Structure formats: structure tokens, C-alpha cells
Coordinates of C-alpha atoms in Angstrom, one line a residue:
Chain A
M20 CA 54.5 79.2 61.7
S21 CA 55.8 75.0 61.8
L22 CA 59.1 74.6 62.9
S23 CA 61.0 72.6 61.1
Q24 CA 62.2 69.0 62.4
P25 CA 66.0 69.9 63.4
T26 CA 64.4 73.0 65.3
R27 CA 61.6 71.0 67.0
F28 CA 64.7 68.5 68.5
F29 CA 66.8 71.4 69.9
K30 CA 64.0 73.0 71.1
A31 CA 63.3 69.6 73.2
V32 CA 67.2 69.8 74.2
A33 CA 66.5 73.4 75.1
I34 CA 63.5 72.8 77.4
L35 CA 65.0 70.4 79.2
V36 CA 68.3 72.1 79.8
L37 CA 65.8 75.6 81.3
L38 CA 64.5 73.3 83.2
L39 CA 67.4 71.5 84.8
W40 CA 69.1 74.8 85.3
T41 CA 65.3 75.6 87.1
A42 CA 65.9 73.2 89.3
A43 CA 69.3 73.9 90.3
V44 CA 68.1 77.4 91.6
L45 CA 65.0 76.7 93.1
Y46 CA 65.9 73.6 94.9
P47 CA 68.8 74.9 97.1
L48 CA 65.8 77.2 98.3
L49 CA 63.5 73.8 98.8
W50 CA 66.0 71.9 100.5
T51 CA 67.9 74.9 102.8
L52 CA 63.8 75.0 104.0
L53 CA 63.7 71.6 104.3
S54 CA 67.0 70.7 105.8
A55 CA 65.8 73.4 108.8
L56 CA 63.7 71.2 109.8
K57 CA 65.4 68.3 110.1
D58 CA 67.4 67.4 113.7
N59 CA 71.3 65.9 113.6
P60 CA 70.4 62.2 113.6
Q61 CA 68.4 63.0 110.0
F62 CA 71.4 64.5 108.8
L63 CA 73.6 61.9 109.8
T64 CA 71.0 58.5 108.7
N65 CA 69.0 59.9 105.9
K66 CA 69.7 60.6 102.5
P67 CA 70.5 64.6 102.2
W68 CA 67.8 64.5 100.1
S69 CA 65.2 63.2 102.3
L70 CA 62.1 64.7 103.5
P71 CA 62.5 66.1 106.8
E72 CA 60.4 64.0 109.8
T73 CA 57.4 65.1 111.9
P74 CA 57.7 66.3 114.4
L75 CA 59.1 69.5 112.0
H76 CA 61.9 71.4 113.6
W77 CA 60.3 75.0 113.8
N78 CA 62.3 75.9 116.6
H79 CA 66.0 75.6 115.2
F80 CA 64.4 79.1 113.9
S81 CA 64.1 80.4 117.3
Y82 CA 66.3 78.9 119.2
V83 CA 69.7 80.7 116.4
W84 CA 67.7 83.5 116.6
K85 CA 68.3 83.4 120.5
T86 CA 70.4 81.5 121.3
Y87 CA 73.0 82.1 117.8
H88 CA 72.2 85.8 118.4
F89 CA 70.4 85.9 114.8
G90 CA 68.1 88.2 115.8
D91 CA 71.4 90.8 116.7
Y92 CA 72.7 90.3 113.7
F93 CA 69.7 90.5 111.8
L94 CA 68.9 94.4 113.3
N95 CA 72.7 94.8 112.7
S96 CA 72.4 93.7 109.0
V97 CA 68.9 96.3 108.4
Y98 CA 71.2 99.1 110.3
V99 CA 74.1 99.0 108.3
T100 CA 71.8 98.1 105.1
V101 CA 69.8 100.7 105.1
I102 CA 72.1 103.9 106.4
S103 CA 74.7 103.0 103.8
S104 CA 72.0 102.9 101.0
V105 CA 70.1 105.2 101.9
L106 CA 73.5 107.7 102.6
A107 CA 74.8 106.9 98.6
I108 CA 71.9 107.2 97.2
L109 CA 71.7 110.6 98.2
L110 CA 75.7 111.3 97.9
S111 CA 76.0 110.0 93.9
A112 CA 72.4 111.7 93.1
T113 CA 73.9 115.2 93.8
T114 CA 77.3 114.8 92.5
A115 CA 75.9 113.1 89.3
Y116 CA 73.1 115.7 89.2
V117 CA 76.1 118.0 88.8
F118 CA 77.9 116.1 86.6
A119 CA 74.9 115.9 84.0
R120 CA 74.1 119.5 84.0
F121 CA 76.4 122.0 85.0
E122 CA 79.9 122.2 83.4
F123 CA 82.5 124.1 84.8
K124 CA 86.2 123.9 85.0
G125 CA 87.8 119.8 85.7
S126 CA 84.3 118.7 85.7
Q127 CA 85.3 115.8 83.6
A128 CA 88.2 115.2 85.1
M129 CA 86.9 114.8 88.5
Y130 CA 83.7 112.2 86.5
F131 CA 86.6 110.2 84.8
V132 CA 87.9 109.7 88.6
Y133 CA 84.8 108.5 89.8
I134 CA 84.6 105.9 86.8
S135 CA 88.2 104.5 86.9
A136 CA 87.9 104.1 90.4
M137 CA 85.1 100.8 89.2
M138 CA 88.1 99.4 87.7
I139 CA 90.0 99.2 90.8
P140 CA 90.4 96.2 93.2
L141 CA 88.3 97.0 96.3
I142 CA 90.6 94.2 98.2
L143 CA 94.0 97.2 97.0
G144 CA 92.6 99.2 99.8
L145 CA 91.8 96.6 102.7
V146 CA 94.9 97.4 104.7
P147 CA 95.0 101.1 105.0
L148 CA 91.3 101.1 105.6
F149 CA 91.0 98.9 108.4
F150 CA 94.2 101.3 109.8
L151 CA 92.5 104.2 109.4
L152 CA 89.0 103.3 110.5
N153 CA 91.2 102.4 113.1
D154 CA 92.7 105.9 113.5
F155 CA 88.9 107.0 113.3
H156 CA 87.8 105.5 115.8
L157 CA 85.4 102.9 113.5
I158 CA 86.5 99.4 114.1
N159 CA 83.8 97.1 115.7
K160 CA 81.4 99.9 115.3
L161 CA 78.7 99.6 112.6
N162 CA 78.8 102.9 111.5
G163 CA 82.2 101.7 110.5
L164 CA 80.8 99.8 107.8
V165 CA 78.3 101.9 107.0
V166 CA 81.1 104.4 105.4
V167 CA 83.1 101.7 104.3
Y168 CA 79.6 100.9 102.8
T169 CA 78.6 104.1 101.2
A170 CA 82.1 105.1 99.7
W171 CA 82.6 101.8 98.0
A172 CA 78.9 102.9 95.7
L173 CA 79.9 105.9 94.9
P174 CA 81.0 105.1 91.5
F175 CA 78.4 102.9 90.6
G176 CA 76.1 104.9 91.6
V177 CA 77.7 108.2 89.8
F178 CA 77.7 106.1 86.7
V179 CA 73.9 105.1 86.4
L180 CA 72.3 108.0 87.5
F181 CA 74.4 110.5 85.2
G182 CA 73.1 108.5 82.2
F183 CA 69.4 108.7 83.9
F184 CA 70.0 112.4 84.6
K185 CA 71.8 113.3 81.1
T186 CA 68.6 111.6 79.5
L187 CA 66.4 114.0 81.1
P188 CA 65.2 117.4 79.2
K189 CA 66.7 120.0 80.3
E190 CA 63.3 122.1 80.0
L191 CA 62.3 120.6 82.6
E192 CA 64.3 122.8 84.8
E193 CA 64.1 125.7 82.5
A194 CA 60.2 126.2 83.7
S195 CA 62.0 125.7 86.8
Y196 CA 63.8 128.6 86.8
M197 CA 60.9 131.0 85.2
D198 CA 59.2 130.4 88.2
G199 CA 61.5 131.5 89.9
A200 CA 62.8 128.2 91.7
G201 CA 66.6 128.0 93.2
F202 CA 68.9 125.3 92.4
F203 CA 68.4 123.6 95.1
R204 CA 64.6 123.7 94.9
T205 CA 64.6 122.4 91.0
F206 CA 66.6 119.8 92.0
F207 CA 64.6 118.2 94.6
Q208 CA 61.5 119.0 93.5
I209 CA 61.6 118.4 90.1
M210 CA 64.3 116.5 88.9
L211 CA 64.9 113.8 91.9
P212 CA 61.4 112.7 91.6
M213 CA 61.7 112.5 87.4
A214 CA 65.2 110.1 87.9
R215 CA 62.8 108.1 90.8
S216 CA 63.2 104.8 88.9
G217 CA 67.1 104.7 88.4
I218 CA 67.2 105.5 92.1
V219 CA 64.8 103.1 92.8
S220 CA 66.9 100.2 90.9
I221 CA 70.3 102.2 92.0
A222 CA 68.9 102.0 95.8
I223 CA 68.1 98.4 95.7
M224 CA 71.0 97.3 93.9
N225 CA 73.1 99.2 97.1
A226 CA 70.9 97.4 99.3
L227 CA 71.3 93.6 98.8
S228 CA 75.1 93.9 97.6
N229 CA 75.3 95.4 101.7
W230 CA 73.1 92.6 102.1
N231 CA 75.7 90.3 101.7
E232 CA 78.9 91.5 102.1
Y233 CA 80.4 89.7 103.9
I234 CA 84.5 90.1 103.7
M235 CA 84.8 94.4 105.3
G236 CA 81.8 93.0 107.6
T237 CA 84.8 90.4 109.3
I238 CA 87.6 92.0 109.0
F239 CA 86.1 95.2 110.5
I240 CA 83.5 94.2 113.2
N241 CA 85.3 91.6 115.8
E242 CA 82.4 91.8 118.5
P243 CA 80.2 89.1 118.1
A244 CA 78.0 91.6 119.8
K245 CA 77.7 93.9 116.6
Y246 CA 78.4 90.7 113.3
T247 CA 75.9 91.2 110.8
L248 CA 74.9 87.9 109.1
P249 CA 76.8 87.0 106.8
V250 CA 79.7 87.3 109.2
G251 CA 77.5 85.5 111.7
I252 CA 76.9 82.9 109.2
A253 CA 80.0 81.9 108.6
I254 CA 81.4 82.3 112.4
M255 CA 78.9 79.6 112.8
Q256 CA 79.5 77.6 110.1
A257 CA 83.7 77.4 111.2
E258 CA 81.9 76.4 114.8
M259 CA 80.4 73.8 112.9
Q260 CA 83.6 71.6 113.9
Y261 CA 83.4 71.3 117.0
R262 CA 79.2 70.7 117.7
T263 CA 77.3 69.7 115.0
E264 CA 74.3 72.1 114.5
W265 CA 73.1 71.7 111.0
G266 CA 69.6 72.2 111.2
P267 CA 70.4 74.9 112.9
L268 CA 72.5 76.5 110.5
F269 CA 69.9 76.4 107.6
A270 CA 67.7 77.8 109.4
G271 CA 69.8 81.1 110.1
L272 CA 70.8 81.2 106.0
L273 CA 67.0 80.9 105.4
I274 CA 67.0 83.9 108.1
S275 CA 69.5 85.2 105.7
M276 CA 67.6 84.7 102.3
V277 CA 64.1 85.2 103.2
P278 CA 63.8 89.0 103.0
V279 CA 66.8 90.0 100.2
I280 CA 64.3 87.1 98.0
L281 CA 60.7 89.0 99.4
V282 CA 62.6 92.1 98.0
Y283 CA 63.9 91.5 94.6
I284 CA 60.7 89.8 94.3
L285 CA 59.0 92.7 95.0
F286 CA 61.4 94.7 93.1
Q287 CA 62.6 92.6 90.2
R288 CA 61.7 95.1 87.1
Q289 CA 64.3 97.6 89.5
I290 CA 66.4 95.0 89.4
A291 CA 66.3 93.9 85.7
E292 CA 66.0 98.1 84.8
G293 CA 69.6 98.8 87.3
I294 CA 71.0 95.7 85.8
T295 CA 70.6 97.0 81.8
A296 CA 71.1 100.8 83.5
G297 CA 74.6 99.5 83.8
A298 CA 76.1 97.6 81.7
V299 CA 74.4 98.1 77.6
K300 CA 74.6 101.8 77.4
Chain B
M7 CA 73.4 137.1 96.0
S8 CA 74.1 136.8 92.2
R9 CA 72.8 134.2 90.1
Q10 CA 76.8 133.3 89.3
A11 CA 77.0 132.8 92.8
Q12 CA 74.1 130.8 93.3
R13 CA 75.2 128.6 91.0
K14 CA 78.7 127.7 92.8
I15 CA 77.0 127.8 96.2
F16 CA 74.6 124.9 94.9
I17 CA 77.0 123.1 92.9
F18 CA 80.1 122.8 96.1
T19 CA 77.4 122.0 98.4
F20 CA 76.3 119.1 96.1
L21 CA 80.0 117.7 94.6
I22 CA 82.1 118.3 98.4
P23 CA 80.5 116.0 100.8
T24 CA 80.7 113.5 98.0
F25 CA 83.9 113.6 97.8
L26 CA 85.5 113.8 100.9
F27 CA 83.3 110.3 101.4
F28 CA 84.9 109.1 97.9
G29 CA 89.0 110.8 98.6
I30 CA 88.4 109.6 102.6
F31 CA 87.8 106.1 101.9
T32 CA 88.1 105.1 98.3
L33 CA 91.5 107.0 96.5
Y34 CA 93.2 107.6 99.8
P35 CA 93.6 103.8 101.0
I36 CA 94.1 102.7 97.0
S37 CA 96.7 105.0 96.8
K38 CA 98.4 104.2 100.5
G39 CA 97.9 100.8 99.5
M40 CA 100.6 100.8 96.6
Y41 CA 102.4 103.3 98.9
I42 CA 102.7 100.6 102.4
S43 CA 104.0 98.0 99.2
L44 CA 107.2 99.6 99.5
F45 CA 107.7 99.4 103.1
D46 CA 107.8 96.4 105.4
W47 CA 105.7 96.6 108.1
S48 CA 103.1 94.6 110.2
G49 CA 100.5 96.9 110.9
S50 CA 101.5 97.0 114.9
S51 CA 104.5 99.1 115.7
E52 CA 105.1 102.0 114.8
H53 CA 108.2 101.2 112.7
M54 CA 107.8 101.1 108.8
T55 CA 111.1 100.4 107.1
F56 CA 110.8 101.9 103.6
I57 CA 112.2 99.0 101.6
G58 CA 111.4 99.9 97.9
L59 CA 110.4 97.5 95.7
D60 CA 111.9 94.4 98.0
N61 CA 108.4 93.1 98.5
F62 CA 107.8 92.6 94.7
K63 CA 111.6 90.5 94.7
E64 CA 109.5 87.9 97.2
I65 CA 106.7 87.7 95.8
F66 CA 108.3 86.2 92.9
R67 CA 110.4 83.6 94.8
D68 CA 107.0 82.9 96.5
P69 CA 105.8 79.6 94.7
I70 CA 102.7 80.1 96.2
V71 CA 102.2 83.4 95.1
W72 CA 103.1 81.2 91.4
T73 CA 100.3 78.7 92.2
A74 CA 98.1 82.2 93.4
V75 CA 98.2 83.5 89.9
G76 CA 97.8 80.6 88.0
N77 CA 94.7 79.3 90.3
D78 CA 93.3 82.6 89.6
Y79 CA 93.4 82.4 86.1
F80 CA 92.0 78.9 86.1
L81 CA 88.8 80.7 87.7
V82 CA 89.2 83.3 84.8
L83 CA 89.0 81.0 82.5
G84 CA 86.7 78.3 83.4
K85 CA 83.9 81.0 84.6
V86 CA 84.7 83.0 81.5
I87 CA 83.9 79.7 79.6
G88 CA 80.6 78.1 81.9
I89 CA 78.6 81.6 82.4
V90 CA 78.6 82.9 79.1
L91 CA 78.8 79.5 77.2
L92 CA 75.0 79.0 79.3
A93 CA 73.9 82.9 79.6
T94 CA 73.9 82.9 75.6
F95 CA 72.0 79.8 76.0
F96 CA 70.1 80.3 78.2
A97 CA 68.9 83.9 76.7
V98 CA 69.0 82.6 72.7
A99 CA 66.5 79.9 73.9
V100 CA 63.7 82.0 76.5
T101 CA 63.9 84.6 73.0
R102 CA 64.1 82.7 69.8
F103 CA 62.9 79.6 70.3
R104 CA 59.2 80.7 71.2
I105 CA 59.7 78.9 74.9
R106 CA 56.8 79.7 76.7
G107 CA 57.7 81.0 80.4
Q108 CA 60.3 83.6 79.4
Q109 CA 59.8 85.8 82.4
F110 CA 60.0 83.1 84.7
F111 CA 62.8 81.9 83.8
R112 CA 64.4 85.7 84.0
I113 CA 63.3 86.1 88.1
A114 CA 64.4 82.1 88.8
F115 CA 68.0 82.2 87.2
F116 CA 68.8 86.1 89.4
I117 CA 67.8 84.3 92.5
P118 CA 71.9 82.3 93.1
N119 CA 72.7 86.6 92.0
I120 CA 71.8 87.8 95.1
I121 CA 71.7 85.7 97.4
S122 CA 75.1 86.1 100.1
A123 CA 78.9 85.0 98.9
V124 CA 78.4 83.2 102.5
V125 CA 75.5 81.4 102.0
V126 CA 76.2 79.8 98.8
G127 CA 79.7 78.9 100.5
V128 CA 78.1 77.3 103.2
L129 CA 75.1 75.4 100.9
W130 CA 78.2 74.3 98.5
R131 CA 80.5 73.0 101.1
F132 CA 77.4 70.7 102.3
V133 CA 77.3 70.0 99.2
Y134 CA 80.9 68.1 99.0
N135 CA 80.6 67.5 102.2
P136 CA 82.5 64.1 102.6
N137 CA 80.1 61.9 105.2
I138 CA 76.6 62.9 104.4
G139 CA 77.3 65.6 101.7
F140 CA 74.7 65.8 98.3
L141 CA 77.7 64.5 96.1
N142 CA 78.8 61.4 97.6
S143 CA 75.9 60.6 99.0
F144 CA 74.0 60.8 95.2
L145 CA 77.5 58.8 93.7
S146 CA 77.2 56.5 96.6
L147 CA 73.8 55.3 94.9
F148 CA 75.6 53.5 92.1
T149 CA 78.3 51.3 94.3
K150 CA 78.2 49.2 96.6
E151 CA 80.3 50.7 99.3
Q152 CA 79.6 54.5 100.8
I153 CA 81.9 57.2 98.6
R154 CA 83.2 59.5 100.9
I155 CA 85.4 61.4 98.7
P156 CA 86.9 65.2 100.2
W157 CA 86.1 67.1 97.1
L158 CA 87.4 70.2 99.2
G159 CA 90.2 68.6 101.0
E160 CA 91.9 67.2 98.0
E161 CA 94.4 68.6 95.7
A162 CA 93.2 66.9 92.6
T163 CA 89.7 68.0 93.4
A164 CA 89.6 71.2 95.3
L165 CA 90.3 73.9 92.9
W166 CA 87.2 73.1 90.7
S167 CA 84.7 72.0 93.2
I168 CA 85.5 76.2 93.9
L169 CA 84.9 76.5 90.2
W170 CA 81.1 75.1 89.7
P171 CA 79.4 77.4 92.7
S172 CA 81.3 80.2 91.1
I173 CA 79.9 79.5 88.3
W174 CA 76.2 78.7 89.6
A175 CA 75.9 82.0 91.3
G176 CA 77.5 84.0 88.4
V177 CA 75.1 82.7 84.8
G178 CA 71.8 85.0 86.3
F179 CA 73.1 88.6 85.8
Y180 CA 74.9 87.8 81.9
F181 CA 71.9 85.9 81.5
L182 CA 69.5 88.6 81.9
L183 CA 72.0 91.3 80.2
L184 CA 72.1 88.7 77.2
V185 CA 68.2 88.6 77.1
A186 CA 68.3 92.8 77.3
S187 CA 70.3 92.6 74.2
I188 CA 68.3 89.9 72.1
L189 CA 65.4 91.7 73.3
S190 CA 66.3 95.0 71.2
I191 CA 67.0 93.4 67.9
P192 CA 64.8 94.1 65.6
P193 CA 62.0 91.5 65.0
S194 CA 61.9 93.0 61.0
L195 CA 65.3 91.2 60.6
Y196 CA 64.4 87.6 61.8
E197 CA 61.6 87.7 60.0
A198 CA 63.7 88.6 57.0
A199 CA 66.3 85.6 57.8
E200 CA 63.1 83.4 58.0
I201 CA 62.2 84.4 54.8
D202 CA 65.2 83.6 52.7
G203 CA 65.1 80.2 55.3
A204 CA 66.9 80.8 57.1
S205 CA 67.4 78.1 59.8
Q206 CA 67.4 78.4 63.4
C207 CA 71.2 77.8 63.6
R208 CA 72.6 79.8 61.1
Q209 CA 70.1 82.5 62.2
F210 CA 72.0 82.8 65.9
W211 CA 75.6 82.9 63.9
T212 CA 74.7 85.6 61.7
L213 CA 72.5 87.6 63.3
T214 CA 72.4 86.9 67.0
L215 CA 76.1 86.4 67.7
P216 CA 77.2 89.6 65.9
L217 CA 74.5 91.6 67.4
I218 CA 74.9 91.2 70.7
W219 CA 78.8 90.4 70.6
E220 CA 79.1 93.6 71.7
Q221 CA 77.4 92.6 75.3
V222 CA 79.4 89.1 75.1
K223 CA 82.2 91.7 75.3
V224 CA 81.0 93.1 77.8
S225 CA 80.4 90.2 79.8
I226 CA 83.2 88.7 79.4
L227 CA 85.6 91.6 80.4
H228 CA 83.3 92.0 83.4
I229 CA 83.3 88.2 84.8
V230 CA 87.5 88.3 84.0
M231 CA 87.9 91.8 86.8
T232 CA 85.0 90.6 89.2
T233 CA 86.8 87.7 89.8
L234 CA 90.4 88.5 89.7
N235 CA 89.3 91.3 92.3
G236 CA 86.1 89.1 94.4
S237 CA 86.9 84.8 93.6
F238 CA 88.7 85.1 96.7
V239 CA 85.5 85.8 98.8
M240 CA 84.6 81.9 97.8
V241 CA 88.3 80.5 98.4
L242 CA 88.2 81.8 101.6
L243 CA 84.0 80.6 102.5
M244 CA 85.1 77.2 100.7
T245 CA 88.7 76.1 101.4
E246 CA 90.5 79.1 102.8
G247 CA 92.7 78.2 100.3
G248 CA 93.8 74.7 101.3
P249 CA 94.9 72.2 101.3
D250 CA 98.5 73.2 101.4
N251 CA 98.1 76.5 99.3
S252 CA 96.4 74.3 96.5
T253 CA 94.1 76.9 95.8
Q254 CA 95.1 79.9 97.2
V255 CA 94.4 83.0 95.0
L256 CA 96.4 86.5 94.7
G257 CA 93.4 87.4 96.9
S258 CA 93.5 85.0 99.3
Y259 CA 96.7 85.2 100.4
L260 CA 96.6 89.2 100.5
Y261 CA 94.0 88.2 103.6
Q262 CA 95.9 85.8 104.8
M263 CA 99.4 87.6 104.7
G264 CA 97.8 91.1 105.8
F265 CA 95.4 89.7 108.6
R266 CA 96.4 86.5 110.2
Q267 CA 100.2 86.7 109.7
F268 CA 100.1 91.2 109.8
H269 CA 102.9 91.4 106.7
M270 CA 101.0 94.8 105.3
G271 CA 103.8 95.1 103.2
F272 CA 103.5 92.1 101.7
A273 CA 99.8 92.2 101.4
A274 CA 99.8 95.4 100.1
A275 CA 102.3 94.6 96.9
L276 CA 100.0 91.5 96.4
G277 CA 97.5 94.4 96.1
V278 CA 99.3 96.4 93.8
I279 CA 100.0 93.0 91.9
I280 CA 96.0 91.8 91.0
L281 CA 95.9 95.5 90.1
I282 CA 98.3 95.4 87.3
L283 CA 97.1 91.9 86.5
S284 CA 93.1 93.6 86.2
L285 CA 94.4 95.8 84.5
I286 CA 96.7 94.2 82.1
T287 CA 94.6 91.3 80.8
T288 CA 91.8 93.7 80.1
V289 CA 93.5 95.8 78.0
I290 CA 94.5 92.5 76.6
L291 CA 91.3 91.2 76.2
Q292 CA 89.9 94.6 74.5
R293 CA 91.9 93.7 71.3
V294 CA 91.7 90.5 71.0
L295 CA 87.4 90.4 71.4
R296 CA 87.7 93.6 69.1
R297 CA 85.0 92.6 66.2
D298 CA 84.0 95.4 64.1
A299 CA 80.9 96.1 64.9
I300 CA 77.9 95.2 62.7
E301 CA 74.8 97.3 61.7
Y302 CA 72.2 95.9 59.5
S303 CA 69.8 98.8 58.4

């Protein structure tokens, strides 16, 4: 089918704009890598978009990893991210399943409480949360972050997985009960694997937001050895006023971005599913 | 054990741990936040003096709060317009204009959304850096003298300079949402429109937009809520509310009052104000944006 004249013009404009935006989102990644390989004089005298001069300063990566303790921050981030994502999935899948399949007094009210919590600004709870964690001796502990990240991920997890379990046919469970399986076995052996795609989406979205989280990380952790990557980067950026090390700073950014982008490319489909599951329905 | 008893045990073991976590670390802090807002409390001392609504009175008298509310809504308006226009345009372009590479654009445009706000903040601070930053270096190509505008350090430009990265980092999510929504429109409707000789432009206004309106509405409400509740992160990372509190939003002011100046009661009261504002705004918007759902069969 041939397109009419004005449409062809619109199409050309649209392609141009799309390409511009592609540059706007991809160029910063490339630019961060190139800048990580520059030393200070290159930042001060050359244009920001100029290519790094040889020799390339690959040593900036090992430098931030060791001297700026990004190696420790990286491990801290991995720990917090993995544990809290797994915990949140376990806790929200179990509750979502009960809401989706079992009627009992107050079940609707309880579900409503979870859903309403998604509307509440997280920042309202920050002050009391600080003192609560303090009472539990969880300030300056990675497990403190684990607990908080897990809790804050629950409403969204319950909401999306509730929808997921609802769509599974009831015959699955009935057949399992006929075979003499109990409630627990039916859930873990039949229903949980059936909801795999929803669970993977939620787990990845939780992991991404936990990996990137900054505010709670900076409020609840004040001990440098326990910093997560985002907190470490923010601190390093603040120190730039006193000692300027641009190259290593951008190397640090890259250390934080690379795992996220790898996970994103690997699980692109599940992430897109997670988004549409949460919002389109 | 009877089936009934087993069922009860199952429900309890599946509900209780989750609800304990949720109750202790979400419900309790939120309600305690509302409670603390009625007290004068520095956090460290045991003394919490009940002062009723005095924190709220103080809030209404504080000129920084009014600046912050204005800034909050500036960012809301700017982000809604910027993100919705761009996301809709991109979504229509990759789905309806028969442009190749839809999958590529979907993957690429979401990348800013998966990057930490901290990283976005550092990158954009470098863009705005007065001496060696991108923006000034670029502008200097066209002038004789080196331009050294402190974008984040001047009241006239600071808030706008926070808006752009927020739009940049936000578009991808809503783009994916709207693409999914447009793809769910039955192709037969477009075929019928083409047979009737409707132009692309007309197809957009009479077909695409009405049918994706529900998602556009969801997007707008979502942007409004996340901006009112979360834009303070960007502010803290880019300007810390400065210069001279001119870019302060309610959230960043809360952070400063609570965790820097230990004015906990006042900070908690600011939290309550944020909650009230975001509830009122979403309710009003839901009314304004209501438009009878159109169904083509």
C-alpha cells in the first residue's frame, strides 16, 4: 500500500525524532565508558565528547574497585538485592495465592489494605522506620535494608500475582486434590511453577529497583563498609569537590550499570510483561 | 486432621508471615508517621511533646513550604506534558507509521528507566557542569567566549535543569505501556478506516487516541503520583534543594528537616501533607480525565 504525500513527510520526521531519542538514551552509556578511560587533564582541556587519548586508563576500574571500595559496595548490593527479591517473591506469592483462591472472612478487606498501600508515599514512613530499625538494631546492617526492601515490594507483588493466580484454571488444583495432595504440596508443586512467568517478572522488577535504590540506603546505612553501590556513588560524587577524579567516577557508574543492563537484555521480555501486567489491566 | 482444619492452617501459614512483614515495616511506620506529626520531637531525646496541629500551622507559615509546593506541581506539570507527549508520539510512530525496528526501540528506550537515579543524577550533573560540562561546551561552539552558566546553581535555571533528566528517565516506561495498548487494538478497525479514506492523522484522533485513552489516563495518574511522592530523590541528587531553597520540593524539605536538622515532628507533618496532596490531586484528576469509554465493536 502506498502512503500519501503528507504521511511520508510525517514518517520522515518521526524517524528523525526516534533516532534522536535513540541517541539520547544510548549515547550516555557509550559516553560513560569512554569517559571512564580518560584522565583528569583530558576532562579539563578537551571537549566532553572527544574520544579518550591513548593510553586508555583501564586501571580506573580496578582503582575504584579497590581504593574507593566499590568491590565491597558491589557485594553489599548483590547481597541486599538477591535476598530481598527472593524473600519478597516468597511472601507475596503465598499471600496472593490465598487471596486468589480462598474465601474467608475479611479476605477482601485485607487485600484492599495491601492495594491501598501502593498509593501511600513511602517517604511518609521514613522517619518512624528509622527509629523502628534502630530499636531492632538493624541500622547500619545490610539486613535492615533487606527487611525494608522486602516489605515495600509486597503490595505490588501481591497485586500482580493475585491477577496471575486468578487466570490459572481451577481444575489444576482439583485434579491435584483428587490425587490426594494437600494444600501445601498443590501450591509448591503445581501452582507456583504455573505462575513462573509472573514470578520471574516481579522478581526482576524488584531486583532492579532494589539494586538502584538510594534514599533508604543512605538514611539507614552510615557505615562506609556497608554502603550499597548507589550510596557509594553518591558519596564519591560529593567528594569530587575536594579531589577531582572524573575517570574513576565514571568507571564506578559503569560498575553499577553493567549488571543491570545485562539482566535487562537477558530478561527483556519478562520485564515488558511485568510492566503491562501491572498497569494495562 | 480434618480437611477444614488443614485449610485453616494453610491459610494462616500463607498469610501471617507476609502480613507481619507488611504490618511492621509498612503499616506501622506510615501510621506512626501520622502520629508523630502531632508532636514536637527531635528524635534523639525521650521527650515528645504533644503540640496538636502546631506543626501544620508552622508549615502553612513557612515560605519554603509554599515554594516547595509550587516546585512539586511545576515538576508534575512538566513531566506529565513532556512524558505523555513524547511517549504517545513514539508509540504511535513505531506502531502505526510502519517504521521498522519496533523491537529495537522498545529495548533501547527503556534503558534510562533501569538505571539508578544516582547514576542519572551524576551523568546529568556532568551535563550541567559550568566549566567542563556538555551543555556549556556545546553552546561555546557558537560563541567567541567560553560560556560558564551554572545551570544548577542559578535560581532561574535550576528547576528546569532538574525537569529534563526526570523526563529523560521517565519516558521509556510509558512508551512501553502505550505500545502494548496500541498493539491490542484490533487491526480490522484500522483497515476499515483506511478503506473509508481516513488519513493517519484522522486515524489517530478518532481511533487510536480514544482507544488508548484509558492507558493515557493511567499514565498521567501514575506520573502525578510518582512525581509528588518521589521527585525529591532527583532534587536531592542534583541540587539538594538549593540554591537558597529555590528547588526544594516537599520531599526534599522533609528529608532535610528530618535527617539533617532533626525536626522530626515537622518532617512527619510534611509527610502527611504530601499524602494529602497526592490523594486530592489524583481524585481531582480522575474526575477531570473521565471520558466515556468508547467501544467499537
